[in-house]
Every structure is written in C-alpha cells, then in structure tokens.
Amino acid sequence: MSAKVKKEHQILTESSAKGHFKRNIMLWLLVFSSALMLSMPFLVPHTGLVMLFAFIPLFAAEHIATESKKRHFWLFYYTCFLVWNLCTTYWIYNATLPGMVAAVVLNALQMAVIFRLFRWVKSLTSGFLPYLFFIVAWLAWEHAYFNWDVSWPWLVLGNSFATSIKSIQWYEYTGTLGGSLWVLLSNALLFRIMVGNTKGEKMPLSSISAACVVMLPLIVSHIIYHSYETPYFEPSSGSGSRQFTVLQPNIDPYTDKFSGMTQGQQNGVLLGLSEKALAASGASHQREIADSAYVDKVQPCHIILAPETFISRRPLINEDVPYQNHSFVTFREYIDRCNSNGGNFNMIIGAVTDDYYYGYDRKDDDGKPLPPSESARYIANGNLWYDRSNTALFLDSQGGYEFYHKSKLVVLVESVPYKKLFNLMSHFSIDLGGAMGSYATQKEREVFVTEDSVKIGTAICYESVYGDYFREYILKGAQVMGIITNDGWWGDTPGYRQHLSYASLRAIETRRCIARSANTGISAFINQRGETMASTKWWEPAFLNATLPLNDKLTIFVRHGDIIGRVAQFLFVLLFLMSIARAFAGKRAIS
C-alpha cells in the first residue's frame, strides 16, 4: 500500500472516529435531556406539562441511532430510564439501600423492555404504527403493574400531574392513565411532526392533531375546574358536611416509635394533641379551609384521624378481645368521655392487630401444621395460628368498633409474593412507611359508618397510590375519604411530598374530600378539586380542624374503573401478534 493511500485511509479512520465520538456525545445529551425532563414533574411542583415533551429527546436519539445503525443502543435508553428512576425515587435509601437499588434497577429494566419492543416493531414497519405500539404497550404495562404481586407504580406517567391539578380535572372520567395517554400521544405526535419537517414533508393534519391533543385536555380541564360546584346532599338527607380533625403526633419512627418511647408515652402525646385540637375547633384561631364554598358554620369535631400503625407496641390488639389491650381501652374511654355530654365524636386510628385461629388444628400427611391462610403465623409452643394486619381501627360514638385491614401491601415488607423466589431475596426489602412483616389482607374495601350515617373510607399509606383500588371505597358508599400514613421513614426527601400530592389525584378521580393524617407530616385537607386547602409543616407536632362537604355522587371513573388500561391491554396483544406475523412473513419472503 502506497504512502498516499495509507494517509487517506488514516484520514478516513480519524474522521470516522471523530464522527462516531460526536454522535455518541449527541446521543448522551439527548438521553440525559429526556431523563431530566421525565424527572422534573416529580421533583418540582407545577411542572407537569413538561412531560408532554419529555420523550422527544429520547425518540430523537433513537432515530439517530437507527439511521446510523448504532450498536448497543440499549445502553443509552436503559440509562435514560435508570437516571429517571434514580432522580425521583432515590429517597428509598433512607429505609434500605439494597431495596432502593432493586426498585430503581428493576423498574428501569421494565421500561427498557417496552422501549426495546418499540424498536423491534419499528424495524418491521414504518410511519406512526411503531409509536402507536409504544403507547399501548406502555399503557398496558402501567395497567398491569397496578395489579401485579410485585407492584411499584410510583412513576406512572399520569402521576406527573399531581401538582398540576388544574390541567387534569378530567381524571374524574379517565383516571390516572388518562394522563399517561396524554403524555405518550403528545410526545409521539410532536416528534413525528419534527421528523417530517426535517424531511421537508408537509403535515397539516398531523400538526392540527398534535395541537388538539396537547391543548384540548388543558382547555377542558380549566372549564371543569372553574365550573365545578361542590355536590351537597339534598335537604332530606341531612347536613351536607361534617367536622374533621387530623392529628400529627410527630413520633420519630427510627428512634422513638418502636423503641425509644413506650406505647403509653406515645398515647399521651396523641391524647394531648387531640385535646388541643378539640379545644381549638370552636376558637377564633381554628385553621379552616379558606374557601367559603367548602365551609359551613363551625361545628364540634366529629371524626378524628390518627396516623397509620400508631398502636404498634406489644402486646398488640387481639381483634377477638380488644378490651384486653391497654391502648384500645385508653382511646375507647377517651372517645366515650368526649361523648359524655351528648357529643358525636368518632376516631380512626392506625394499629397493628392480631386475629387468632382458635381451635384450628389441621395437619398434613406428615403431621406438620397446615396454615389456615397464606399470611398466617404459627406459635409452636402454643399450637396456635394467627394473622397480623396493618389496621385502621374505628371507634364510634356508640361504644362500638370496627377493623379494616390494609390490603395493598408493600412488597417484601408487608407481603412476600412468589414466596419461593423472594424468600431468597428478603434482604432487598423496601420500607415505605408501614409495619414490618407478612400481613393479612381482606378481599373487599370497607367503609366506616357513624351514628348519623356518614360513610368514610380509610386508605392506609401505600393504598392511596392505587386509583382503581381507591375507587372501591367509593363504590362501597364512602362520601368522604381518610388517608392515614407514616411517612417519616423517608426523611426530608421528595418521597413524602410525592405521596401527599398523589392524594390530590385520588380526590379528583373520585370527587371526594380527603382528610390526611401523617405521623411526621404532611397532614392535610384536600377538596374535591384536588386542592390542598390546609396542611401542616413537616416534622412537627400539629393538628388541623376543618369542615368537609360530603358527596354521594359517582364519577365515570368510579363507576367503570380504568377503561383506558383495559383497552390498551387488548390493543397491545393485537399489535404484538400482528408484529410477530409480519416478522414471520418477512422471513418467508427472504427465504
């Protein structure tokens, strides 16, 4: 080879290397741009609309990678999803570092699988069809994710509007996946227009469609927001509002709740806080909801809410004989004293409770005890089985009581799915604010009914993340909702703020006011439009009093559930099978 040819070859090689390097830099910039845009709405309040453009840089990177036949592009899009998950849910490390790693890595992996399927379909066909497949695949995954045993739907795309509530008032029709559809469709249409413009194509219909997809939901939402009127009962049904108190005792879950303070000391803190709240409920410094549409005249407190797992020190409450438990008796007597002068006070308080299977003694063929339920625990020396639950305890004004058991459990903390597999992975447990262990659940939601027929549902911690699940309380008759939680595990991070904001989504979907009691904050009252009308500060003892309107009307979403998710699953199967058929047809044509 002559010197001239060698030099030309060297120049071409160097030029190719420089082009490859510049292309990689461009791809990484696009990937990280998408990751940061996807993260922003979960970290910065009122930035939900950024999601309508957040996938565009990633789509652009994929387009460049395809055109240049880039190898190992999976590393780029997996990094995008990994950074998004890490930026928004890094706070899990406060409870467990291995658990945080597992949640971030595995959640990002599922997202990457969807994107890989999208690229596969894109290699088989052109036009908008691959993007349609991406949309329905993502929606189908989100819908399924809400119902899997291993479930972590914290970053559902529709959740990104939790602090942008004026933009998503139509969630009462679609639920959260309506927001996910809005995000995906907007990104896909806008990117297709961008690609068409770079090729000199005129796409007037696509431009009009994209403008409608982006703007129409905003316009409709603002119309709903400004025209929404709080539903009240008809006069024949009695008063349309009730007085609520939420308590925030601020007991540190790491140093005091389960070790530093006795249960009696904790009870004293809560009772003292409740006394102050009741005294303030008729005083001039009462913190009322600052919107005249949501306030009746000041009434005596009616329903008092205390946080999740407040009664959690041994001996625990035995549901068969609760009066043997000192804490149960303490709060039962307190409510009775409040009602001694003709009041109508009720209390909902979080507790860890046990339910024993007395007289149960079944054994297998080898003589080993057979559990009466999947969650049952065994006391060998007593030959006795029992279930333990994360419970909402209702103490009514007539001396009665009821238990509701939390049934959306935190994976590897309150439940062990696929036990043979996950028993080997127990060290990856993630603590999201409840009690620890394997807990019993109940099949149906339950509402508590007061003497004057007010029906209140009580979601416990993690349950408030699940819209389709949350609506079941409303189908059971709930006219107002309570949420009790213990968010102190996460420290002063975005975790507890995200959790609070998701309650606004539930309020819009169901059009129910929400009274939220959080051990360390933030406790709040949320109206039927999803607005936080009163809230406490983080990490301080506090209480709130407010009068909340009741509602017995059912939204479209409450009546029919997640229609978008179900349709998406059907379309995903259909498009996936069509893609497989096309792939086989292509192979036959080549052969």
mmCIF file of N, CA and C in Angstrom, residues 39-92:
data_model
loop_
_atom_site.group_PDB
_atom_site.id
_atom_site.type_symbol
_atom_site.label_atom_id
_atom_site.label_comp_id
_atom_site.label_asym_id
_atom_site.label_seq_id
_atom_site.Cartn_x
_atom_site.Cartn_y
_atom_site.Cartn_z
ATOM 1 N N SER A 39 -37.978 13.503 34.991
ATOM 2 C CA SER A 39 -37.852 13.609 36.450
ATOM 3 C C SER A 39 -38.469 14.889 36.999
ATOM 4 N N MET A 40 -38.407 15.955 36.228
ATOM 5 C CA MET A 40 -38.761 17.281 36.741
ATOM 6 C C MET A 40 -40.148 17.357 37.390
ATOM 7 N N PRO A 41 -41.218 16.837 36.756
ATOM 8 C CA PRO A 41 -42.538 16.981 37.370
ATOM 9 C C PRO A 41 -42.680 16.270 38.715
ATOM 10 N N PHE A 42 -41.855 15.267 38.968
ATOM 11 C CA PHE A 42 -41.919 14.552 40.242
ATOM 12 C C PHE A 42 -41.110 15.255 41.332
ATOM 13 N N LEU A 43 -40.317 16.233 40.945
ATOM 14 C CA LEU A 43 -39.434 16.921 41.890
ATOM 15 C C LEU A 43 -39.763 18.401 42.050
ATOM 16 N N VAL A 44 -40.247 19.026 40.993
ATOM 17 C CA VAL A 44 -40.526 20.466 41.002
ATOM 18 C C VAL A 44 -42.030 20.676 40.844
ATOM 19 N N PRO A 45 -42.697 21.275 41.823
ATOM 20 C CA PRO A 45 -44.153 21.461 41.741
ATOM 21 C C PRO A 45 -44.581 22.260 40.514
ATOM 22 N N HIS A 46 -45.752 21.905 39.989
ATOM 23 C CA HIS A 46 -46.417 22.646 38.914
ATOM 24 C C HIS A 46 -45.657 22.596 37.581
ATOM 25 N N THR A 47 -44.890 21.539 37.357
ATOM 26 C CA THR A 47 -44.165 21.403 36.084
ATOM 27 C C THR A 47 -44.646 20.189 35.292
ATOM 28 N N GLY A 48 -45.872 19.754 35.539
ATOM 29 C CA GLY A 48 -46.371 18.553 34.880
ATOM 30 C C GLY A 48 -46.379 18.630 33.366
ATOM 31 N N LEU A 49 -46.610 19.819 32.811
ATOM 32 C CA LEU A 49 -46.706 19.951 31.354
ATOM 33 C C LEU A 49 -45.402 19.631 30.645
ATOM 34 N N VAL A 50 -44.299 19.639 31.362
ATOM 35 C CA VAL A 50 -43.011 19.259 30.771
ATOM 36 C C VAL A 50 -43.076 17.834 30.226
ATOM 37 N N MET A 51 -43.898 16.991 30.844
ATOM 38 C CA MET A 51 -43.998 15.592 30.415
ATOM 39 C C MET A 51 -44.518 15.456 28.987
ATOM 40 N N LEU A 52 -45.247 16.453 28.510
ATOM 41 C CA LEU A 52 -45.788 16.388 27.154
ATOM 42 C C LEU A 52 -44.695 16.435 26.094
ATOM 43 N N PHE A 53 -43.469 16.769 26.509
ATOM 44 C CA PHE A 53 -42.339 16.859 25.581
ATOM 45 C C PHE A 53 -41.146 16.009 26.034
ATOM 46 N N ALA A 54 -41.293 15.304 27.144
ATOM 47 C CA ALA A 54 -40.136 14.672 27.792
ATOM 48 C C ALA A 54 -39.557 13.501 27.012
ATOM 49 N N PHE A 55 -40.368 12.797 26.229
ATOM 50 C CA PHE A 55 -39.869 11.651 25.467
ATOM 51 C C PHE A 55 -39.247 12.065 24.130
ATOM 52 N N ILE A 56 -39.459 13.299 23.716
ATOM 53 C CA ILE A 56 -38.988 13.725 22.389
ATOM 54 C C ILE A 56 -37.472 13.586 22.235
ATOM 55 N N PRO A 57 -36.649 14.031 23.195
ATOM 56 C CA PRO A 57 -35.202 13.813 23.033
ATOM 57 C C PRO A 57 -34.830 12.336 22.927
ATOM 58 N N LEU A 58 -35.522 11.475 23.673
ATOM 59 C CA LEU A 58 -35.235 10.039 23.598
ATOM 60 C C LEU A 58 -35.632 9.484 22.240
ATOM 61 N N PHE A 59 -36.791 9.905 21.723
ATOM 62 C CA PHE A 59 -37.191 9.499 20.377
ATOM 63 C C PHE A 59 -36.169 9.974 19.342
ATOM 64 N N ALA A 60 -35.667 11.195 19.531
ATOM 65 C CA ALA A 60 -34.669 11.732 18.597
ATOM 66 C C ALA A 60 -33.386 10.913 18.645
ATOM 67 N N ALA A 61 -32.970 10.534 19.847
ATOM 68 C CA ALA A 61 -31.770 9.701 19.983
ATOM 69 C C ALA A 61 -31.974 8.357 19.297
ATOM 70 N N GLU A 62 -33.158 7.785 19.468
ATOM 71 C CA GLU A 62 -33.454 6.502 18.828
ATOM 72 C C GLU A 62 -33.444 6.636 17.317
ATOM 73 N N HIS A 63 -33.970 7.746 16.814
ATOM 74 C CA HIS A 63 -33.996 7.986 15.366
ATOM 75 C C HIS A 63 -32.577 8.085 14.809
ATOM 76 N N ILE A 64 -31.719 8.826 15.493
ATOM 77 C CA ILE A 64 -30.320 8.965 15.064
ATOM 78 C C ILE A 64 -29.611 7.615 15.113
ATOM 79 N N ALA A 65 -29.855 6.856 16.192
ATOM 80 C CA ALA A 65 -29.209 5.548 16.342
ATOM 81 C C ALA A 65 -29.635 4.594 15.235
ATOM 82 N N THR A 66 -30.904 4.645 14.866
ATOM 83 C CA THR A 66 -31.401 3.775 13.800
ATOM 84 C C THR A 66 -30.813 4.172 12.450
ATOM 85 N N GLU A 67 -30.802 5.470 12.167
ATOM 86 C CA GLU A 67 -30.275 5.954 10.888
ATOM 87 C C GLU A 67 -28.789 5.635 10.738
ATOM 88 N N SER A 68 -28.054 5.705 11.842
ATOM 89 C CA SER A 68 -26.601 5.463 11.789
ATOM 90 C C SER A 68 -26.238 4.018 12.114
ATOM 91 N N LYS A 69 -27.274 3.173 12.305
ATOM 92 C CA LYS A 69 -27.073 1.762 12.643
ATOM 93 C C LYS A 69 -26.177 1.604 13.873
ATOM 94 N N LYS A 70 -26.492 2.389 14.878
ATOM 95 C CA LYS A 70 -25.734 2.383 16.126
ATOM 96 C C LYS A 70 -25.921 1.056 16.855
ATOM 97 N N ARG A 71 -24.810 0.460 17.274
ATOM 98 C CA ARG A 71 -24.863 -0.791 18.028
ATOM 99 C C ARG A 71 -24.941 -0.495 19.526
ATOM 100 N N HIS A 72 -25.517 -1.425 20.251
ATOM 101 C CA HIS A 72 -25.616 -1.345 21.712
ATOM 102 C C HIS A 72 -26.366 -0.094 22.173
ATOM 103 N N PHE A 73 -27.374 0.295 21.406
ATOM 104 C CA PHE A 73 -28.137 1.481 21.808
ATOM 105 C C PHE A 73 -28.943 1.229 23.081
ATOM 106 N N TRP A 74 -29.149 -0.044 23.431
ATOM 107 C CA TRP A 74 -29.893 -0.353 24.656
ATOM 108 C C TRP A 74 -29.259 0.320 25.869
ATOM 109 N N LEU A 75 -27.934 0.479 25.844
ATOM 110 C CA LEU A 75 -27.249 1.112 26.966
ATOM 111 C C LEU A 75 -27.710 2.554 27.144
ATOM 112 N N PHE A 76 -28.027 3.217 26.062
ATOM 113 C CA PHE A 76 -28.440 4.619 26.117
ATOM 114 C C PHE A 76 -29.851 4.748 26.703
ATOM 115 N N TYR A 77 -30.816 3.984 26.143
ATOM 116 C CA TYR A 77 -32.182 4.175 26.642
ATOM 117 C C TYR A 77 -32.367 3.557 28.026
ATOM 118 N N TYR A 78 -31.627 2.505 28.340
ATOM 119 C CA TYR A 78 -31.708 1.991 29.712
ATOM 120 C C TYR A 78 -31.162 3.022 30.701
ATOM 121 N N THR A 79 -30.088 3.708 30.329
ATOM 122 C CA THR A 79 -29.534 4.761 31.183
ATOM 123 C C THR A 79 -30.553 5.869 31.410
ATOM 124 N N CYS A 80 -31.292 6.216 30.370
ATOM 125 C CA CYS A 80 -32.330 7.244 30.498
ATOM 126 C C CYS A 80 -33.334 6.867 31.584
ATOM 127 N N PHE A 81 -33.847 5.647 31.509
ATOM 128 C CA PHE A 81 -34.845 5.214 32.487
ATOM 129 C C PHE A 81 -34.225 5.036 33.871
ATOM 130 N N LEU A 82 -32.977 4.596 33.904
ATOM 131 C CA LEU A 82 -32.289 4.420 35.184
ATOM 132 C C LEU A 82 -32.111 5.768 35.895
ATOM 133 N N VAL A 83 -31.686 6.776 35.160
ATOM 134 C CA VAL A 83 -31.486 8.110 35.746
ATOM 135 C C VAL A 83 -32.818 8.686 36.215
ATOM 136 N N TRP A 84 -33.864 8.503 35.416
ATOM 137 C CA TRP A 84 -35.199 8.977 35.801
ATOM 138 C C TRP A 84 -35.634 8.345 37.122
ATOM 139 N N ASN A 85 -35.524 7.033 37.223
ATOM 140 C CA ASN A 85 -35.915 6.345 38.449
ATOM 141 C C ASN A 85 -35.058 6.770 39.633
ATOM 142 N N LEU A 86 -33.765 6.916 39.395
ATOM 143 C CA LEU A 86 -32.856 7.281 40.482
ATOM 144 C C LEU A 86 -33.130 8.695 40.985
ATOM 145 N N CYS A 87 -33.333 9.628 40.076
ATOM 146 C CA CYS A 87 -33.569 11.023 40.476
ATOM 147 C C CYS A 87 -34.856 11.181 41.278
ATOM 148 N N THR A 88 -35.857 10.382 40.972
ATOM 149 C CA THR A 88 -37.182 10.588 41.565
ATOM 150 C C THR A 88 -37.474 9.696 42.764
ATOM 151 N N THR A 89 -36.776 8.562 42.873
ATOM 152 C CA THR A 89 -37.077 7.646 43.990
ATOM 153 C C THR A 89 -35.831 7.236 44.763
ATOM 154 N N TYR A 90 -34.780 8.035 44.677
ATOM 155 C CA TYR A 90 -33.554 7.740 45.427
ATOM 156 C C TYR A 90 -33.795 7.704 46.924
ATOM 157 N N TRP A 91 -34.849 8.385 47.371
ATOM 158 C CA TRP A 91 -35.121 8.521 48.802
ATOM 159 C C TRP A 91 -35.431 7.194 49.490
ATOM 160 N N ILE A 92 -35.675 6.144 48.728
ATOM 161 C CA ILE A 92 -35.919 4.833 49.344
ATOM 162 C C ILE A 92 -34.707 4.384 50.152
#
